Each structure stands twice: as structure tokens, then as C-alpha cells.
Coordinates of C-alpha atoms in Angstrom, one line a residue:
M12 CA -0.1 15.5 -69.2
R13 CA -0.8 12.0 -68.1
K14 CA 2.0 12.1 -65.6
K15 CA 0.5 15.2 -64.0
I16 CA -2.9 13.5 -63.7
L17 CA -1.3 10.4 -62.1
L18 CA 0.6 12.6 -59.6
V19 CA -2.6 14.4 -58.7
E20 CA -4.4 11.0 -58.2
V21 CA -1.6 9.7 -55.9
I22 CA -1.7 12.9 -53.8
F23 CA -5.5 12.7 -53.6
I24 CA -5.4 9.0 -52.4
L25 CA -2.8 9.9 -49.8
L26 CA -4.9 12.8 -48.5
L27 CA -8.0 10.6 -48.5
L28 CA -6.2 7.9 -46.4
T29 CA -5.0 10.6 -44.0
V30 CA -8.5 12.1 -43.5
L31 CA -10.1 8.6 -43.1
S32 CA -7.6 7.3 -40.6
G33 CA -6.1 10.4 -39.0
C34 CA -2.6 10.3 -37.7
Q35 CA -2.9 6.6 -37.0
W36 CA -2.1 6.1 -40.7
F37 CA 1.5 7.0 -39.8
S38 CA 1.7 4.8 -36.8
D39 CA 3.5 1.9 -38.6
N40 CA 5.0 4.1 -41.2
P41 CA 8.8 4.0 -40.9
M42 CA 8.9 7.7 -42.0
F43 CA 6.8 8.6 -38.9
P44 CA 7.7 6.1 -36.2
R45 CA 6.2 6.1 -32.7
A46 CA 8.4 6.6 -29.7
K47 CA 9.2 3.4 -27.8
F48 CA 10.5 3.2 -24.2
I49 CA 11.5 0.7 -21.6
V50 CA 9.7 1.7 -18.4
T51 CA 10.8 0.6 -14.9
G52 CA 9.8 1.7 -11.4
E53 CA 11.8 1.4 -8.2
P54 CA 11.0 0.2 -5.6
T55 CA 8.3 -2.3 -6.7
H56 CA 6.9 -2.6 -3.2
L57 CA 5.9 0.3 -1.0
T58 CA 5.4 0.5 2.8
P59 CA 4.5 3.4 5.1
S60 CA 8.2 3.8 6.1
E61 CA 9.4 7.3 5.3
E62 CA 11.9 6.2 2.6
K63 CA 9.4 3.9 0.8
R64 CA 6.5 6.1 -0.1
V65 CA 7.7 7.2 -3.5
V66 CA 8.4 5.5 -6.8
T67 CA 11.1 6.6 -9.2
V68 CA 10.1 5.7 -12.7
K69 CA 12.7 5.6 -15.4
F70 CA 12.2 5.8 -19.1
R71 CA 14.8 4.5 -21.5
P72 CA 14.2 5.2 -25.2
I73 CA 14.7 2.3 -27.6
N74 CA 14.4 4.4 -30.8
K75 CA 15.2 7.9 -31.9
V76 CA 11.8 9.4 -31.2
G77 CA 11.5 11.3 -27.9
A78 CA 8.4 12.4 -26.0
V79 CA 6.9 14.9 -23.6
L80 CA 4.9 13.5 -20.7
S81 CA 2.3 15.9 -19.3
K82 CA 0.4 13.8 -16.7
C83 CA 0.6 10.8 -14.5
T84 CA -2.7 9.1 -13.5
I85 CA -2.6 6.8 -10.4
V86 CA -5.2 4.1 -10.1
Y87 CA -5.4 1.9 -7.0
K88 CA -6.7 -1.6 -7.3
K89 CA -7.4 -4.4 -4.9
P90 CA -5.6 -7.7 -5.6
D91 CA -8.8 -9.0 -7.2
G92 CA -8.7 -6.1 -9.7
T93 CA -11.4 -4.0 -8.1
V94 CA -10.6 -0.3 -8.6
I95 CA -10.9 2.1 -5.7
P96 CA -12.3 5.2 -7.5
S97 CA -12.0 7.6 -4.6
L98 CA -8.2 7.2 -4.6
T99 CA -7.7 7.8 -8.3
R100 CA -5.7 11.0 -8.8
S101 CA -3.5 12.7 -11.4
V102 CA -0.2 14.5 -11.1
A103 CA 0.8 17.2 -13.6
L104 CA 4.2 16.7 -15.3
N105 CA 6.4 18.4 -17.8
L106 CA 9.0 15.7 -18.6
T107 CA 10.8 15.6 -21.9
I108 CA 12.3 12.2 -22.7
Y109 CA 15.0 12.2 -25.4
D110 CA 18.3 10.5 -25.6
P111 CA 21.0 12.8 -26.9
N112 CA 23.5 9.9 -27.1
W113 CA 22.0 8.3 -30.2
T114 CA 24.8 8.0 -32.7
A115 CA 24.6 8.7 -36.4
V116 CA 24.0 5.0 -37.1
G117 CA 21.2 4.8 -34.5
A118 CA 23.0 2.9 -31.7
L119 CA 22.5 3.8 -28.0
V120 CA 25.6 4.6 -26.0
A121 CA 25.8 1.9 -23.3
D122 CA 26.1 4.1 -20.3
T123 CA 23.1 6.4 -21.1
E124 CA 21.2 7.4 -18.0
P125 CA 17.5 7.3 -18.6
A126 CA 15.1 10.2 -17.9
S127 CA 13.2 9.7 -14.6
V128 CA 10.5 11.2 -12.4
T129 CA 9.6 10.6 -8.8
I130 CA 6.0 10.1 -7.8
E131 CA 4.5 9.9 -4.3
V132 CA 2.3 6.9 -4.5
L133 CA 1.6 6.1 -0.8
D134 CA 0.5 9.6 0.3
M135 CA -1.1 10.2 3.7
K136 CA -4.6 10.4 2.3
T137 CA -4.2 7.0 0.6
E138 CA -2.6 5.4 3.6
G139 CA -5.4 6.7 5.9
Y140 CA -8.1 5.4 3.5
L141 CA -6.5 1.9 3.3
K142 CA -6.0 1.7 7.1
S143 CA -9.5 2.9 8.0
N144 CA -11.0 0.4 5.5
K145 CA -8.7 -2.4 6.6
I146 CA -7.3 -2.9 3.1
P147 CA -3.8 -4.3 3.6
L148 CA -2.6 -4.4 0.0
V149 CA -3.3 -2.7 -3.3
I150 CA -1.7 -2.4 -6.7
A151 CA -1.1 1.1 -7.9
E152 CA -1.1 1.5 -11.7
L153 CA 0.8 4.5 -12.9
T154 CA -0.1 5.7 -16.4
F155 CA 2.0 8.4 -18.0
S156 CA 0.4 10.3 -20.9
G157 CA 1.6 12.9 -23.4
E158 CA 2.8 13.0 -26.9
D159 CA 5.9 11.7 -28.6
L160 CA 8.0 14.1 -30.7
A161 CA 6.4 12.7 -33.9
G162 CA 3.0 14.0 -32.8
H163 CA 1.5 10.6 -31.7
P164 CA -0.5 10.4 -28.4
L165 CA 1.5 8.3 -25.9
E166 CA 0.7 6.3 -22.8
L167 CA 3.3 4.4 -20.7
S168 CA 2.4 2.3 -17.6
T169 CA 4.0 0.6 -14.7
E170 CA 2.7 -1.0 -11.5
V171 CA 3.8 -1.1 -7.9
F172 CA 2.5 -3.0 -4.8
V173 CA 1.4 -0.8 -1.9
Q174 CA 1.3 -2.3 1.6
S175 CA -0.7 0.0 3.9
F176 CA 0.6 -1.5 7.2
E177 CA 4.3 -2.0 8.1
G178 CA 5.5 -4.1 11.1
L179 CA 1.8 -4.6 11.9
I180 CA 1.5 -5.4 15.6
K181 CA 4.5 -5.3 17.9
Q182 CA 4.6 -6.5 21.5
D183 CA 5.3 -2.9 22.7
D184 CA 1.9 -1.9 21.1
I185 CA 0.0 -4.3 23.4
T186 CA -0.9 -3.8 27.1
I187 CA -2.7 -6.3 29.2
Y188 CA -4.8 -5.4 32.3
V189 CA -6.2 -8.1 34.6
H190 CA -9.1 -7.6 37.0
C191 CA -10.0 -10.0 39.8
S192 CA -13.1 -10.2 41.9
S193 CA -14.6 -12.4 44.6
P194 CA -17.8 -14.5 43.9
E195 CA -19.6 -12.1 46.3
G196 CA -18.8 -9.1 44.0
G197 CA -15.9 -7.6 46.0
D198 CA -12.8 -6.0 44.4
T199 CA -10.5 -8.7 45.7
C200 CA -10.4 -12.5 45.4
A201 CA -11.6 -14.5 48.4
A202 CA -9.4 -16.9 50.1
S203 CA -10.9 -19.7 48.1
G204 CA -10.5 -17.9 44.8
G205 CA -12.6 -15.8 42.6
E206 CA -13.2 -14.6 39.0
A207 CA -10.7 -12.9 36.7
Y208 CA -10.9 -11.3 33.2
M209 CA -8.4 -9.4 31.1
I210 CA -8.5 -6.3 29.0
V211 CA -6.1 -6.0 26.1
D212 CA -5.3 -2.5 24.9
I213 CA -3.8 -2.4 21.4
K214 CA -2.2 0.8 19.9
E215 CA -3.7 0.3 16.4
P216 CA -6.8 -1.8 16.7
Q217 CA -7.6 -1.5 13.0
L218 CA -4.7 -3.9 12.3
V219 CA -6.3 -6.7 14.5
S220 CA -8.4 -9.5 13.1
R221 CA -8.7 -11.5 16.3
V222 CA -7.5 -11.7 19.9
E223 CA -7.5 -14.9 21.9
Y224 CA -7.3 -14.8 25.7
F225 CA -5.8 -17.2 28.3
I226 CA -5.7 -16.9 32.1
N227 CA -3.6 -19.4 34.0
G228 CA -3.7 -21.6 30.9
K229 CA -7.5 -21.6 30.7
P230 CA -9.1 -20.3 27.5
A231 CA -11.0 -17.1 28.2
G232 CA -12.7 -16.5 24.8
S233 CA -11.8 -14.4 21.8
S234 CA -12.7 -11.1 20.2
T235 CA -12.7 -9.8 16.6
A236 CA -13.3 -6.2 17.3
P237 CA -12.6 -3.6 20.1
P238 CA -13.1 -3.5 23.0
F239 CA -10.8 -6.5 23.5
V240 CA -12.2 -8.0 26.7
S241 CA -12.0 -11.6 27.7
Q242 CA -14.6 -13.8 29.4
Q243 CA -14.4 -14.3 33.1
V244 CA -12.7 -17.5 34.3
S245 CA -12.4 -18.9 37.8
V246 CA -9.0 -18.6 39.5
A247 CA -7.7 -20.1 42.7
S248 CA -6.1 -16.8 43.7
C249 CA -5.6 -13.4 42.2
E250 CA -2.2 -14.1 40.8
G251 CA -0.9 -16.0 37.8
I252 CA -0.3 -15.7 34.1
A253 CA -2.4 -13.8 31.5
Q254 CA -1.7 -14.4 27.9
A255 CA -3.1 -12.7 24.7
V256 CA -2.6 -14.0 21.2
V257 CA -3.1 -11.1 18.8
Y258 CA -3.7 -11.9 15.1
D259 CA -3.1 -9.1 12.5
I260 CA -5.1 -8.7 9.3
F261 CA -2.5 -10.8 7.4
G262 CA -2.9 -13.8 9.8
N263 CA 0.4 -13.3 11.6
Y264 CA 0.2 -13.4 15.4
T265 CA 2.0 -11.8 18.4
V266 CA 1.9 -13.4 21.8
V267 CA 2.0 -11.2 24.9
T268 CA 2.3 -12.8 28.4
K269 CA 1.8 -11.0 31.7
E270 CA 2.4 -12.0 35.3
F271 CA -0.3 -10.5 37.5
E272 CA -0.9 -10.4 41.2
E273 CA -3.3 -8.7 43.6
K274 CA -1.9 -5.5 45.0
E275 CA -3.8 -4.3 48.1
E276 CA -3.8 -0.7 49.1
E277 CA -5.5 1.1 51.9
E278 CA -8.1 3.7 50.8
G279 CA -10.6 5.2 53.2
G280 CA -10.2 2.2 55.5
R281 CA -11.0 -0.3 52.8
K282 CA -8.7 -2.6 50.8
H283 CA -9.0 -2.8 47.1
S284 CA -7.0 -4.5 44.3
T285 CA -5.1 -2.9 41.4
S286 CA -3.7 -4.4 38.3
I287 CA -0.1 -3.9 37.1
R288 CA 1.0 -3.3 33.5
G289 CA 2.1 -6.4 31.6
V290 CA 5.5 -8.0 32.0
F291 CA 6.6 -9.5 28.7
L292 CA 8.1 -13.0 29.0

């Protein structure tokens, strides 16, 4: 009789612990282990190139407990840790992770191929937001959630760097136009010289942090936002060298040099000057 009472008490205590602590009571119980995985993502750095917009995440189990992942949540953070809420999104999954090559003694077969899933991290919406807000680099945190096959809730995470601009500013993306005028306001330089300024057209101006201008070696000011137009400088004649130094948002720079000269054409009995497209030196 006493043994029956003792058994009832033990069962009651076990039930009470289960009610008070829920399934967490089993979390460290060897009879109900949690699934454990090694999580890796490739590549670890994304750029807007076509082949580098997605991340393949691999899950290698390190114990016998498998899992089913139902969702991947992607959170984008600036390097200082600030979250960009408008970019947070979730991707539905139905991925079962279980290694069939566990042996009877619990050892993994060496050549086991881990389960994997491919997630588009640098989608067009994300790229557009980062470019329009001039955010060159973010960290994407991928959190995979679901349950392991022992009934425990499961979250697995990995991170990847996302660069919103690739190649930044190339010489072919920059065009220089030079305009000359005489002190009297004509369209051509006088025999004694005149004034000249330059206009720099850049294919993706949102990548630019600063443009510095030089005409015949003379500084002609700088700009930090479009339109990229230099100051006027005096020139001895309407020919010479125009140079633009274009800095991207990372601080890298591209130098474009153009030879310019006055080209006179007859139009309605009057001469006027036109500018030629840049010649890169």
C-alpha cells in the first residue's frame, strides 16, 4: 500500500513540474533533447550582381533530433545596429531537417550533405530602398523558426552583409560638357579669352557624395548634389582640359578628363559654339 502511495506522489510531482514549467522542463532532459544544428550561409556578402542576390543556408544536424522549419524572417540592420522596419519581411517555408545517416551508435557519416534552402535577400524592393536612401551597406539577419521533432520551438539564425551598390561609379557613367562665353555675354570666347564652366552628367547621381571641378588646371568649385555644375573660371581661349573628380558614397573616386575646344557653326548668319562629349585620357 505504501509503495502505491509513493508512486502516486512521484507521478503527482512530475505532473506538477510539467504544469509549472511547461515543455521547458524537458529542455535539458536527455530523454527529450532539443535539436541542434550547425547553420552556415553562402555567400556571406551580397551585391546587386545577378548571381549574388540570394543566400543558400545549410543546416547540419549535430544530434539525432530533426526539425521542421516553417518561416524565415529577414531583418535588415545598419552597421550601427539600427533596424530598418520597412524592410523586415517573412518567407514561408516547409523544410524538414533530419539526417538519415545517423548510425546505431549515434555517429554522423562524414559525407552527409546537409539540408539547405535558398533565400532571396537582396530583392529589388530592398535594393531600391537602400539606393534611394543612400544606404551603402546593411546586415541582413535571417532567423528560421519552427519546431524540432521533439516538440520544442526552434529558432536558428545567420547573418549576411548586403552591399546595395556594385562597381559604384565608372568612367563610362560620367559625361562632361564645357560651355564657354565672352565677357560681353556672347556664345563664343573673345580673342582675349572669356569664361568657361562645366556640367557633369552622372548616370546614377545617388551614388555620388561630391564632385570637384578643374578647368585648365584651375579649381572650379565642387558640388555635393545634382545638378553637378562648376563655377565659372577665366580662360585664355575656348580650348583646353576639363577634369572632374567624382567621389562615391564610400569615398572612392573616379577621375574623368576631357579635351574641349570651340567648334563654330553657321546658323542663320551667326556663329555659335558647341561642346563636344568628353574624351577620356
